[in-house]
CSV table of C-alpha atoms in Angstrom, one decimal:
chain,number,residue,atom,x,y,z
X,144,MET,CA,0.0,0.0,0.0
X,145,ARG,CA,1.4,3.4,-1.1
X,146,ASN,CA,0.5,6.2,1.2
X,147,TYR,CA,1.5,9.4,-0.5
X,148,ILE,CA,-0.4,11.9,1.6
X,149,ASN,CA,2.1,14.7,1.6
X,150,HIS,CA,2.9,17.3,-1.0
X,151,TYR,CA,6.4,18.4,-2.1
X,152,ILE,CA,6.7,22.1,-1.6
X,153,ASN,CA,9.8,24.2,-1.4
X,154,GLY,CA,12.1,21.2,-1.2
X,155,GLU,CA,10.2,19.4,1.6
X,156,TRP,CA,7.5,16.9,2.0
X,157,VAL,CA,4.7,18.7,3.9
X,158,GLU,CA,1.3,17.8,5.2
X,159,SER,CA,-1.8,19.1,3.4
X,160,SER,CA,-3.7,21.9,5.0
X,161,GLY,CA,-6.8,19.7,4.4
X,162,SER,CA,-7.6,16.2,5.6
X,163,GLU,CA,-9.3,14.8,2.5
X,164,THR,CA,-7.6,11.8,0.8
X,165,MET,CA,-8.4,9.7,-2.3
X,166,GLU,CA,-7.8,6.0,-3.0
X,167,VAL,CA,-5.8,5.0,-6.0
X,168,ILE,CA,-7.1,1.8,-7.6
X,169,ASN,CA,-5.0,-0.8,-9.3
X,170,PRO,CA,-6.9,-1.3,-12.6
X,171,ALA,CA,-5.7,-4.9,-13.0
X,172,THR,CA,-7.1,-6.1,-9.6
X,173,GLU,CA,-9.7,-3.4,-8.8
X,174,GLU,CA,-8.1,-3.2,-5.4
X,175,VAL,CA,-6.8,-0.2,-3.5
X,176,ALA,CA,-3.1,0.4,-4.3
X,177,GLY,CA,-2.6,3.5,-2.2
X,178,ARG,CA,-3.8,6.9,-1.2
X,179,ILE,CA,-3.0,10.5,-2.0
X,180,SER,CA,-3.9,13.7,-0.3
X,181,LEU,CA,-6.3,16.0,-2.1
X,182,GLY,CA,-4.6,19.3,-1.9
X,183,THR,CA,-6.3,22.6,-1.1
X,184,GLN,CA,-6.1,26.1,-2.5
X,185,GLU,CA,-3.9,26.9,0.5
X,186,ASP,CA,-1.5,24.1,-0.4
X,187,LEU,CA,-1.3,25.4,-4.0
X,188,ASN,CA,-0.7,28.9,-2.8
X,189,ARG,CA,2.3,27.7,-0.7
X,190,ALA,CA,3.7,25.9,-3.8
X,191,VAL,CA,3.3,28.9,-6.0
X,192,LYS,CA,4.8,31.2,-3.4
X,193,ALA,CA,7.9,28.9,-3.2
X,194,ALA,CA,8.3,28.9,-7.0
X,195,ARG,CA,7.8,32.6,-7.2
X,196,GLU,CA,10.4,33.3,-4.5
X,197,THR,CA,13.1,31.1,-6.2
X,198,PHE,CA,12.4,32.5,-9.7
X,199,PRO,CA,14.7,35.5,-9.5
X,200,HIS,CA,17.7,33.3,-8.7
X,201,PHE,CA,16.9,30.2,-10.8
X,202,SER,CA,16.0,32.2,-13.9
X,203,THR,CA,19.5,33.7,-13.9
X,204,THR,CA,21.4,30.4,-13.5
X,205,SER,CA,23.8,29.6,-16.3
X,206,LYS,CA,23.0,27.3,-19.2
X,207,GLU,CA,25.9,25.1,-18.0
X,208,TYR,CA,24.4,24.8,-14.6
X,209,ARG,CA,21.0,23.7,-15.9
X,210,ILE,CA,22.7,21.2,-18.3
X,211,GLU,CA,24.4,19.6,-15.3
X,212,LEU,CA,21.2,19.6,-13.3
X,213,LEU,CA,19.3,17.8,-16.1
X,214,GLU,CA,22.1,15.3,-16.5
X,215,SER,CA,22.0,14.7,-12.7
X,216,ILE,CA,18.3,14.1,-12.9
X,217,ALA,CA,18.7,11.6,-15.8
X,218,LYS,CA,21.3,9.7,-13.7
X,219,GLU,CA,19.0,9.6,-10.7
X,220,TYR,CA,16.1,8.6,-12.9
X,221,LYS,CA,18.1,5.5,-14.0
X,222,ASN,CA,18.8,4.7,-10.4
X,223,ARG,CA,15.0,4.5,-9.8
X,224,LYS,CA,14.2,2.4,-12.9
X,225,SER,CA,12.7,-0.5,-11.0
X,226,ASP,CA,10.7,1.7,-8.7
X,227,LEU,CA,9.2,3.7,-11.7
X,228,ILE,CA,8.3,0.5,-13.6
X,229,ASP,CA,6.6,-1.0,-10.5
X,230,ALA,CA,4.7,2.2,-9.8
X,231,ILE,CA,3.4,2.7,-13.4
X,232,THR,CA,2.5,-1.0,-13.8
X,233,GLU,CA,0.5,-0.8,-10.6
X,234,GLU,CA,-1.3,2.5,-11.1
X,235,LEU,CA,-1.9,2.3,-14.9
X,236,GLY,CA,-2.1,-1.4,-15.4
X,237,SER,CA,0.5,-1.2,-18.2
X,238,PRO,CA,2.2,-4.5,-19.0
X,239,VAL,CA,5.7,-4.6,-17.6
X,240,GLY,CA,7.3,-4.8,-21.0
X,241,ILE,CA,5.4,-1.7,-22.2
X,242,THR,CA,6.1,0.1,-19.0
X,243,GLU,CA,9.8,-0.4,-19.4
X,244,ASN,CA,10.2,0.1,-23.1
X,245,VAL,CA,7.7,2.9,-23.6
X,246,HIS,CA,6.8,4.7,-20.3
X,247,TYR,CA,10.2,4.5,-18.5
X,248,LYS,CA,12.3,5.2,-21.6
X,249,MET,CA,10.2,8.1,-22.8
X,250,GLY,CA,10.5,9.8,-19.5
X,251,LEU,CA,14.3,9.3,-19.5
X,252,GLY,CA,14.5,10.4,-23.1
X,253,HIS,CA,13.1,13.9,-22.4
X,254,PHE,CA,15.6,14.7,-19.6
X,255,GLU,CA,18.5,13.5,-21.7
X,256,THR,CA,17.3,15.3,-24.8
X,257,ALA,CA,16.7,18.6,-23.0
X,258,ALA,CA,20.2,18.5,-21.7
X,259,GLU,CA,21.6,17.9,-25.2
X,260,GLN,CA,19.4,20.5,-26.9
X,261,LEU,CA,20.3,23.0,-24.3
X,262,LYS,CA,24.0,22.8,-25.2
X,263,ASP,CA,23.4,24.4,-28.6
X,264,PHE,CA,20.4,26.6,-27.6
X,265,GLU,CA,20.9,30.3,-28.1
X,266,PHE,CA,19.2,32.6,-25.6
X,267,THR,CA,20.5,35.8,-27.3
X,268,GLU,CA,20.7,37.0,-30.9
X,269,ARG,CA,22.2,40.2,-32.3
X,270,ARG,CA,20.5,42.0,-35.3
X,271,GLY,CA,22.6,45.1,-35.8
X,272,GLY,CA,21.9,47.5,-32.9
X,273,THR,CA,19.1,45.3,-31.5
X,274,LEU,CA,19.6,42.5,-29.0
X,275,ILE,CA,17.0,39.8,-28.9
X,276,LYS,CA,16.9,37.9,-25.6
X,277,LYS,CA,14.9,34.8,-24.6
X,278,GLU,CA,14.1,34.9,-20.9
X,279,PRO,CA,12.4,32.4,-18.6
X,280,ILE,CA,8.7,33.1,-18.6
X,281,GLY,CA,8.2,32.8,-14.8
X,282,VAL,CA,6.3,30.3,-12.7
X,283,SER,CA,4.9,27.5,-14.8
X,284,GLY,CA,1.9,25.4,-13.8
X,285,LEU,CA,1.9,21.9,-15.2
X,286,ILE,CA,-1.3,19.8,-15.4
X,287,THR,CA,-0.6,16.2,-16.6
X,288,PRO,CA,-2.8,13.3,-17.7
X,289,TRP,CA,-3.1,9.8,-16.4
X,290,ASN,CA,-2.3,7.8,-19.5
X,291,PHE,CA,1.5,8.5,-19.6
X,292,PRO,CA,2.6,9.1,-16.0
X,293,THR,CA,6.2,9.9,-16.9
X,294,ASN,CA,6.2,11.0,-20.6
X,295,GLN,CA,4.0,14.1,-20.4
X,296,THR,CA,5.2,15.0,-17.0
X,297,SER,CA,8.9,14.6,-17.9
X,298,THR,CA,8.7,16.6,-21.1
X,299,LYS,CA,7.1,19.5,-19.4
X,300,ILE,CA,9.5,19.5,-16.4
X,301,ALA,CA,12.6,19.0,-18.5
X,302,SER,CA,11.7,21.9,-20.8
X,303,ALA,CA,10.9,24.2,-17.9
X,304,LEU,CA,14.1,23.5,-16.1
X,305,ALA,CA,16.1,23.9,-19.3
X,306,ALA,CA,14.5,27.3,-19.8
X,307,GLY,CA,15.0,28.4,-16.1
X,308,SER,CA,11.4,28.3,-15.1
X,309,PRO,CA,10.3,26.9,-11.7
X,310,VAL,CA,7.2,24.7,-11.7
X,311,VAL,CA,4.2,23.6,-9.8
X,312,LEU,CA,2.9,20.2,-10.9
X,313,LYS,CA,-0.5,18.7,-10.6
X,314,PRO,CA,-0.4,15.0,-11.7
X,315,ALA,CA,-3.5,13.0,-12.6
X,316,GLU,CA,-5.4,11.7,-9.6
X,317,LEU,CA,-5.7,8.2,-11.2
X,318,THR,CA,-1.9,7.8,-11.7
X,319,PRO,CA,0.0,9.9,-9.2
X,320,PHE,CA,2.6,7.4,-8.0
X,321,ALA,CA,5.3,8.0,-10.7
X,322,ALA,CA,5.1,11.8,-10.0
X,323,VAL,CA,5.9,11.2,-6.4
X,324,ILE,CA,9.0,9.2,-7.4
X,325,LEU,CA,10.0,11.9,-9.8
X,326,ALA,CA,9.9,14.4,-6.9
X,327,GLU,CA,12.2,12.1,-4.9
X,328,ILE,CA,14.5,11.9,-8.0
X,329,PHE,CA,14.7,15.7,-8.2
X,330,GLU,CA,15.5,15.9,-4.5
X,331,ALA,CA,18.3,13.4,-4.9
X,332,ALA,CA,19.6,15.2,-8.0
X,333,GLY,CA,19.9,18.4,-6.1
X,334,VAL,CA,17.1,20.5,-7.7
X,335,PRO,CA,17.1,23.7,-5.7
X,336,LYS,CA,14.3,24.4,-3.2
X,337,GLY,CA,11.2,25.8,-4.8
X,338,VAL,CA,12.2,25.0,-8.4
X,339,PHE,CA,10.0,21.9,-8.4
X,340,ASN,CA,6.8,21.6,-6.4
X,341,LEU,CA,4.1,18.9,-6.5
X,342,VAL,CA,0.6,19.3,-5.2
X,343,ASN,CA,-1.8,16.3,-5.6
X,344,GLY,CA,-5.5,17.0,-5.9
X,345,THR,CA,-8.5,17.3,-8.1
X,346,GLY,CA,-8.9,19.1,-11.3
X,347,GLU,CA,-11.7,21.2,-9.8
X,348,THR,CA,-9.5,22.5,-6.9
X,349,ILE,CA,-5.8,22.3,-8.0
X,350,GLY,CA,-6.3,22.2,-11.8
X,351,ASN,CA,-8.6,25.2,-11.8
X,352,GLY,CA,-6.5,26.8,-9.2
X,353,ILE,CA,-3.3,26.6,-11.3
X,354,SER,CA,-4.9,27.9,-14.5
X,355,ALA,CA,-6.5,30.8,-12.7
X,356,HIS,CA,-3.7,31.7,-10.3
X,357,PRO,CA,-2.5,35.3,-10.6
X,358,ASP,CA,1.1,34.4,-9.7
X,359,ILE,CA,1.4,31.6,-12.3
X,360,ASP,CA,2.7,33.0,-15.6
X,361,PHE,CA,2.3,30.0,-17.9
X,362,VAL,CA,0.1,26.9,-17.9
X,363,SER,CA,1.0,23.7,-19.8
X,364,PHE,CA,-1.9,21.2,-19.9
X,365,THR,CA,-2.4,17.8,-21.5
X,366,GLY,CA,-5.8,16.2,-21.4
X,367,SER,CA,-9.3,16.4,-22.9
X,368,GLY,CA,-10.6,19.2,-25.1
X,369,GLY,CA,-13.3,20.2,-22.7
X,370,VAL,CA,-10.9,20.6,-19.8
X,371,GLY,CA,-8.5,22.4,-22.1
X,372,GLN,CA,-11.2,25.0,-22.9
X,373,LYS,CA,-11.7,25.5,-19.2
X,374,VAL,CA,-8.0,26.0,-18.6
X,375,SER,CA,-8.0,28.6,-21.4
X,376,GLU,CA,-11.0,30.4,-19.9
X,377,ASN,CA,-9.4,30.5,-16.5
X,378,ALA,CA,-6.1,31.7,-17.8
X,379,ALA,CA,-7.6,34.4,-19.9
X,380,LYS,CA,-8.7,36.3,-16.7
X,381,THR,CA,-5.0,37.1,-16.0
X,382,VAL,CA,-3.9,36.9,-19.7
X,383,LYS,CA,-1.4,34.2,-19.1
X,384,LYS,CA,0.2,32.1,-21.8
X,385,VAL,CA,-1.3,28.6,-22.3
X,386,ALA,CA,0.0,25.5,-24.1
X,387,LEU,CA,-2.6,22.7,-24.7
X,388,GLU,CA,-2.0,19.1,-25.9
X,389,LEU,CA,-5.4,17.7,-26.3
X,390,GLY,CA,-7.2,14.8,-28.0
X,391,GLY,CA,-6.9,13.2,-31.4
X,392,LYS,CA,-8.7,11.0,-33.9
X,393,SER,CA,-5.6,10.1,-36.0
X,394,PRO,CA,-5.8,8.5,-39.4
X,395,MET,CA,-3.5,5.8,-40.8
X,396,VAL,CA,-3.5,6.0,-44.6
X,397,ILE,CA,-2.4,2.7,-46.1
X,398,LEU,CA,-1.3,3.0,-49.8
X,399,GLU,CA,-2.3,0.4,-52.4
X,400,ASP,CA,1.3,-0.8,-52.7
X,401,ALA,CA,1.6,-1.6,-49.0
X,402,ASP,CA,2.3,-5.1,-47.9
X,403,VAL,CA,-1.1,-6.1,-46.4
X,404,LYS,CA,0.3,-8.1,-43.5
X,405,LYS,CA,2.8,-5.5,-42.5
X,406,ALA,CA,0.1,-2.8,-42.8
X,407,ALA,CA,-2.3,-4.8,-40.6
X,408,LYS,CA,0.4,-5.3,-38.0
X,409,ALA,CA,1.2,-1.6,-38.0
X,410,ALA,CA,-2.5,-0.7,-37.6
X,411,VAL,CA,-3.2,-3.2,-34.8
X,412,THR,CA,0.0,-2.3,-32.9
X,413,ASN,CA,-0.9,1.4,-33.0
X,414,VAL,CA,-4.4,0.9,-31.8
X,415,VAL,CA,-3.8,-1.5,-28.9
X,416,MET,CA,-0.6,0.1,-27.5
X,417,ASN,CA,-1.2,1.2,-23.9
X,418,SER,CA,-4.6,-0.4,-24.2
X,419,GLY,CA,-5.6,2.3,-26.8
X,420,GLN,CA,-5.2,5.0,-24.2
X,421,VAL,CA,-3.0,7.2,-26.4
X,422,CYS,CA,-3.9,10.6,-27.8
X,423,THR,CA,-2.0,9.9,-31.0
X,424,ALA,CA,-3.5,6.5,-31.6
X,425,ALA,CA,-4.4,5.8,-35.3
X,426,THR,CA,-7.9,4.8,-34.6
X,427,ARG,CA,-9.1,5.5,-38.2
X,428,THR,CA,-7.5,3.0,-40.6
X,429,ILE,CA,-8.0,4.2,-44.2
X,430,ILE,CA,-7.4,1.5,-46.8
X,431,PRO,CA,-7.9,1.0,-50.5
X,432,GLN,CA,-11.3,-0.6,-51.2
X,433,LYS,CA,-9.7,-3.4,-53.3
X,434,MET,CA,-7.5,-4.3,-50.3
X,435,HIS,CA,-10.4,-4.5,-47.8
X,436,ASP,CA,-11.0,-8.3,-47.6
X,437,ASP,CA,-7.3,-9.2,-47.5
X,438,PHE,CA,-6.6,-6.5,-44.9
X,439,ILE,CA,-9.4,-7.6,-42.6
X,440,GLU,CA,-8.2,-11.2,-42.8
X,441,ALA,CA,-4.7,-10.0,-42.0
X,442,VAL,CA,-5.9,-8.1,-39.0
X,443,LYS,CA,-7.7,-11.2,-37.7
X,444,GLU,CA,-4.4,-13.1,-38.0
X,445,VAL,CA,-2.4,-10.4,-36.2
X,446,LEU,CA,-4.7,-9.8,-33.2
X,447,PRO,CA,-3.9,-13.0,-31.3
X,448,GLY,CA,-0.3,-11.8,-31.2
X,449,TYR,CA,-1.4,-9.1,-28.7
X,450,PRO,CA,-2.8,-11.0,-25.8
X,451,VAL,CA,-4.8,-9.2,-23.1
X,452,GLY,CA,-4.3,-10.0,-19.4
X,453,ASP,CA,-2.2,-9.6,-16.2
X,454,PRO,CA,0.3,-6.8,-16.6
X,455,HIS,CA,2.9,-9.0,-14.9
X,456,GLY,CA,2.4,-11.9,-17.4
X,457,PRO,CA,3.4,-12.3,-21.0
X,458,ASN,CA,0.7,-10.0,-22.3
X,459,MET,CA,0.8,-7.0,-24.6
X,460,VAL,CA,-2.5,-5.3,-23.5
X,461,GLY,CA,-3.4,-4.5,-20.0
X,462,PRO,CA,-6.6,-3.1,-18.5
X,463,LEU,CA,-8.1,0.3,-19.0
X,464,VAL,CA,-7.2,2.7,-16.2
X,465,ALA,CA,-10.6,2.8,-14.4
X,466,GLU,CA,-14.1,1.5,-14.3
X,467,LYS,CA,-15.4,4.8,-15.7
X,468,GLN,CA,-13.1,4.5,-18.7
X,469,TRP,CA,-14.2,0.9,-19.2
X,470,ASP,CA,-17.8,2.0,-19.3
X,471,ARG,CA,-17.0,4.7,-21.8
X,472,VAL,CA,-15.3,2.3,-24.2
X,473,GLN,CA,-18.2,-0.2,-23.9
X,474,GLY,CA,-20.6,2.5,-24.8
X,475,TYR,CA,-18.7,3.4,-27.9
X,476,ILE,CA,-18.6,-0.3,-29.0
X,477,GLU,CA,-22.3,-0.6,-28.5
X,478,LEU,CA,-22.8,2.6,-30.5
X,479,GLY,CA,-20.7,1.4,-33.4
X,480,VAL,CA,-22.9,-1.7,-33.8
X,481,LYS,CA,-26.1,0.5,-33.4
X,482,GLU,CA,-24.9,2.9,-36.1
X,483,GLY,CA,-24.4,0.0,-38.6
X,484,ALA,CA,-20.7,-0.7,-38.5
X,485,THR,CA,-19.7,-4.3,-38.9
X,486,LEU,CA,-17.9,-5.9,-35.9
X,487,VAL,CA,-15.1,-8.2,-37.2
X,488,ALA,CA,-13.2,-8.7,-33.9
X,489,GLY,CA,-13.7,-8.0,-30.2
X,490,GLY,CA,-16.9,-6.5,-29.0
X,491,THR,CA,-18.5,-5.7,-25.7
X,492,GLY,CA,-17.7,-7.3,-22.4
X,493,LYS,CA,-14.4,-8.6,-20.9
X,494,PRO,CA,-12.1,-11.1,-22.6
X,495,ASP,CA,-12.7,-14.7,-21.6
X,496,GLY,CA,-11.2,-15.6,-18.2
X,497,LEU,CA,-10.7,-11.9,-17.1
X,498,GLU,CA,-13.6,-11.2,-14.8
X,499,LYS,CA,-11.6,-9.0,-12.4
X,500,GLY,CA,-9.8,-5.9,-13.8
X,501,TYR,CA,-11.0,-3.3,-16.3
X,502,TYR,CA,-10.0,-5.3,-19.4
X,503,VAL,CA,-11.6,-4.8,-22.8
X,504,LYS,CA,-11.5,-6.8,-26.0
X,505,PRO,CA,-9.4,-5.2,-28.8
X,506,THR,CA,-12.1,-4.3,-31.2
X,507,VAL,CA,-12.2,-3.8,-35.0
X,508,PHE,CA,-15.1,-2.3,-37.0
X,509,THR,CA,-15.4,-2.2,-40.8
X,510,ASP,CA,-18.0,-0.7,-43.0
X,511,VAL,CA,-17.4,2.5,-41.2
X,512,ASN,CA,-18.1,5.9,-42.7
X,513,ASN,CA,-16.6,9.1,-41.5
X,514,ASP,CA,-19.9,10.4,-40.2
X,515,MET,CA,-20.3,7.7,-37.6
X,516,THR,CA,-19.6,8.6,-34.0
X,517,ILE,CA,-16.9,5.9,-33.6
X,518,ALA,CA,-15.0,7.6,-36.5
X,519,ARG,CA,-15.4,11.1,-35.1
X,520,GLU,CA,-15.0,11.0,-31.4
X,521,GLU,CA,-12.0,10.0,-29.4
X,522,ILE,CA,-12.7,6.7,-27.7
X,523,PHE,CA,-9.5,6.2,-25.8
X,524,GLY,CA,-9.6,2.5,-25.9
X,525,PRO,CA,-8.4,-0.3,-28.3
X,526,VAL,CA,-11.0,0.3,-31.0
X,527,MET,CA,-10.2,0.5,-34.7
X,528,SER,CA,-12.5,1.9,-37.4
X,529,VAL,CA,-11.7,0.7,-40.9
X,530,LEU,CA,-12.7,3.1,-43.7
X,531,THR,CA,-12.1,2.6,-47.4
X,532,TYR,CA,-11.2,4.7,-50.4
X,533,ASP,CA,-10.9,4.4,-54.2
X,534,GLU,CA,-8.6,7.3,-55.1
X,535,LEU,CA,-5.8,8.7,-52.9
X,536,ASP,CA,-7.3,12.2,-52.9
X,537,GLU,CA,-10.3,10.7,-51.3
X,538,ALA,CA,-8.2,9.1,-48.6
X,539,VAL,CA,-6.6,12.4,-47.7
X,540,ASP,CA,-10.0,14.1,-47.6
X,541,ILE,CA,-11.3,11.4,-45.2
X,542,ALA,CA,-8.2,11.7,-43.0
X,543,ASN,CA,-8.5,15.5,-42.8
X,544,ASP,CA,-12.3,15.4,-42.1
X,545,THR,CA,-12.0,15.8,-38.4
X,546,VAL,CA,-11.8,18.5,-35.8
X,547,TYR,CA,-8.6,17.0,-34.5
X,548,GLY,CA,-5.0,17.2,-35.9
X,549,LEU,CA,-2.6,15.7,-33.5
X,550,ALA,CA,-1.0,12.9,-35.5
X,551,GLY,CA,-1.2,11.0,-38.8
X,552,TYR,CA,0.4,7.9,-40.3
X,553,VAL,CA,1.2,6.7,-43.8
X,554,VAL,CA,2.1,3.2,-44.8
X,555,GLY,CA,3.3,2.1,-48.2
X,556,GLU,CA,6.2,1.7,-50.6
X,557,ASP,CA,6.1,4.5,-53.2
X,558,GLU,CA,8.3,7.3,-51.6
X,559,GLU,CA,6.7,10.0,-53.7
X,560,LYS,CA,3.2,9.1,-52.7
X,561,LEU,CA,4.3,8.6,-49.0
X,562,GLN,CA,5.7,12.2,-49.0
X,563,ASP,CA,2.7,13.6,-50.9
X,564,VAL,CA,0.2,12.2,-48.4
X,565,ALA,CA,2.4,13.1,-45.4
X,566,SER,CA,2.5,16.7,-46.6
X,567,ARG,CA,-1.2,17.0,-47.1
X,568,LEU,CA,-2.3,15.5,-43.7
X,569,GLN,CA,-3.4,18.3,-41.4
X,570,ALA,CA,-1.7,17.2,-38.2
X,571,GLY,CA,1.3,18.1,-36.0
X,572,ARG,CA,3.2,14.9,-36.3
X,573,ILE,CA,3.2,12.5,-39.2
X,574,THR,CA,4.9,9.1,-39.0
X,575,VAL,CA,5.9,7.3,-42.2
X,576,ASN,CA,6.2,3.5,-42.1
X,577,ASN,CA,6.7,3.2,-38.4
X,578,ALA,CA,9.6,5.6,-38.2
X,579,LYS,CA,11.5,5.6,-35.0
X,580,MET,CA,10.8,8.0,-32.2
X,581,ASP,CA,12.6,11.4,-32.4
X,582,PHE,CA,12.7,13.2,-29.0
X,583,THR,CA,14.0,16.4,-30.7
X,584,ALA,CA,11.0,16.7,-33.1
X,585,PRO,CA,8.3,19.1,-32.0
X,586,PHE,CA,5.1,17.5,-30.7
X,587,GLY,CA,1.7,19.2,-30.7
X,588,GLY,CA,-1.5,19.5,-32.7
X,589,TYR,CA,-3.4,21.4,-35.3
X,590,LYS,CA,-7.1,22.5,-34.9
X,591,GLN,CA,-8.8,21.2,-31.7
X,592,SER,CA,-5.8,19.0,-30.8
X,593,GLY,CA,-4.1,21.9,-29.1
X,594,VAL,CA,-1.9,25.0,-29.1
X,595,GLY,CA,1.9,25.0,-28.7
X,596,ARG,CA,4.6,22.4,-29.0
X,597,GLU,CA,6.5,20.2,-26.7
X,598,TRP,CA,9.7,18.0,-26.9
X,599,GLY,CA,13.3,19.2,-27.7
X,600,ASP,CA,14.1,22.8,-28.4
X,601,TYR,CA,10.5,23.6,-29.4
X,602,GLY,CA,9.5,22.5,-25.9
X,603,ILE,CA,12.1,24.8,-24.3
X,604,GLU,CA,10.8,27.7,-26.3
X,605,GLU,CA,7.4,27.4,-24.7
X,606,TYR,CA,8.9,28.4,-21.3
X,607,LEU,CA,10.6,31.5,-22.6
X,608,GLU,CA,9.5,35.1,-23.3
X,609,VAL,CA,11.2,37.1,-26.1
X,610,LYS,CA,12.6,40.6,-25.4
X,611,ALA,CA,14.0,43.0,-27.9
X,612,VAL,CA,16.5,45.6,-26.6
X,613,LEU,CA,17.0,48.4,-29.2
X,614,GLY,CA,19.9,50.8,-29.4
X,615,MET,CA,22.6,48.4,-28.2
X,616,PRO,CA,26.1,49.4,-29.4
X,617,SER,CA,27.4,47.2,-32.1
């Protein structure tokens, strides 16, 4: 049982000013895994005050100092590898292999990349008699989601520290364990008091409190579109800068020259990874009409290679994070059938033999059109909608017919067509043929998928203000 009932404020673990706590449920067992304190406005005010007081000093530290600090964090992060893997597997239900190779490595990658990017980052530029300076924005409020307990948290913190901005973090209530371990890592790495502060709590109290706080200069939020709108509304009252990484309904366009089996594996892998709880998941698979039957058969052959079950067993798919999320996904599967889509794999209910835990069946629909709810709304579960096209222009039109624009995927052989489709997809990150992860590449969305960019030097830029000083001697 993990009892994380203190907050980390000004370099110390302190009791909450309130007495309310919340149980954290292990989604694989449906049993209580621990408790966190639900912070109060007073707790948040203390954290913001600590960050505000350290800002004048931390913002003027040298680039070399901050590089060393990030490298020290990365070292301590590696020292806590097993602890992070255990915590994420327990709170999220992520299979151990996925936890290590995706969640753990992504968190580490952001700290290492920020340190490397900072080495060549220029904070000043001369244009004749004008000096352009990039200065830390101030106190940054970070609100992170439950689906990637280290990835989104680490990219925000790493960028903020690289820029010289102290932070106040509110992790997700459903998956707060990894954030507590990160706080311990920062303490061991020598992060100065007040530079990193953690306040657990609800979105209503701490989330709204961060976005509306007059002494917070910048808010970086990852989560749903509805909450993102609320963050923007709150922030507008004090005209603070906001970065939003929101939802997606990403397309995977498969070209007619693609190997059908490889394409099916790429599509299934993308949809079931992290139990489908991924904002960039390619949940709309767009294939040539003449490939349809072969593709569906290939998908059916591929699916058994992604077994669902105990995160500590030899499984590729774990449970959804909570009962509420399980109910949500079940509702979408039922709606897909009701709207006339053809169910070719999966369906409602839990997989055979898995009565305890929030497990779902990886589900595939065909005969889907882009007007159906399952093709338009973000389900956040392992549910694939297969759509067909006759001409490539039609495929691009289908792909772009969405309010979202976070990610897109293209699979095929013809390099000219791959690049053509990639250039026409309206999304912030396009992956061609399962290209490897690039931590230096900007990450963020078009349209209702968000505002701003994270990762690498683009992430650092978010935590900076630009000042022009005119009349400087040459």
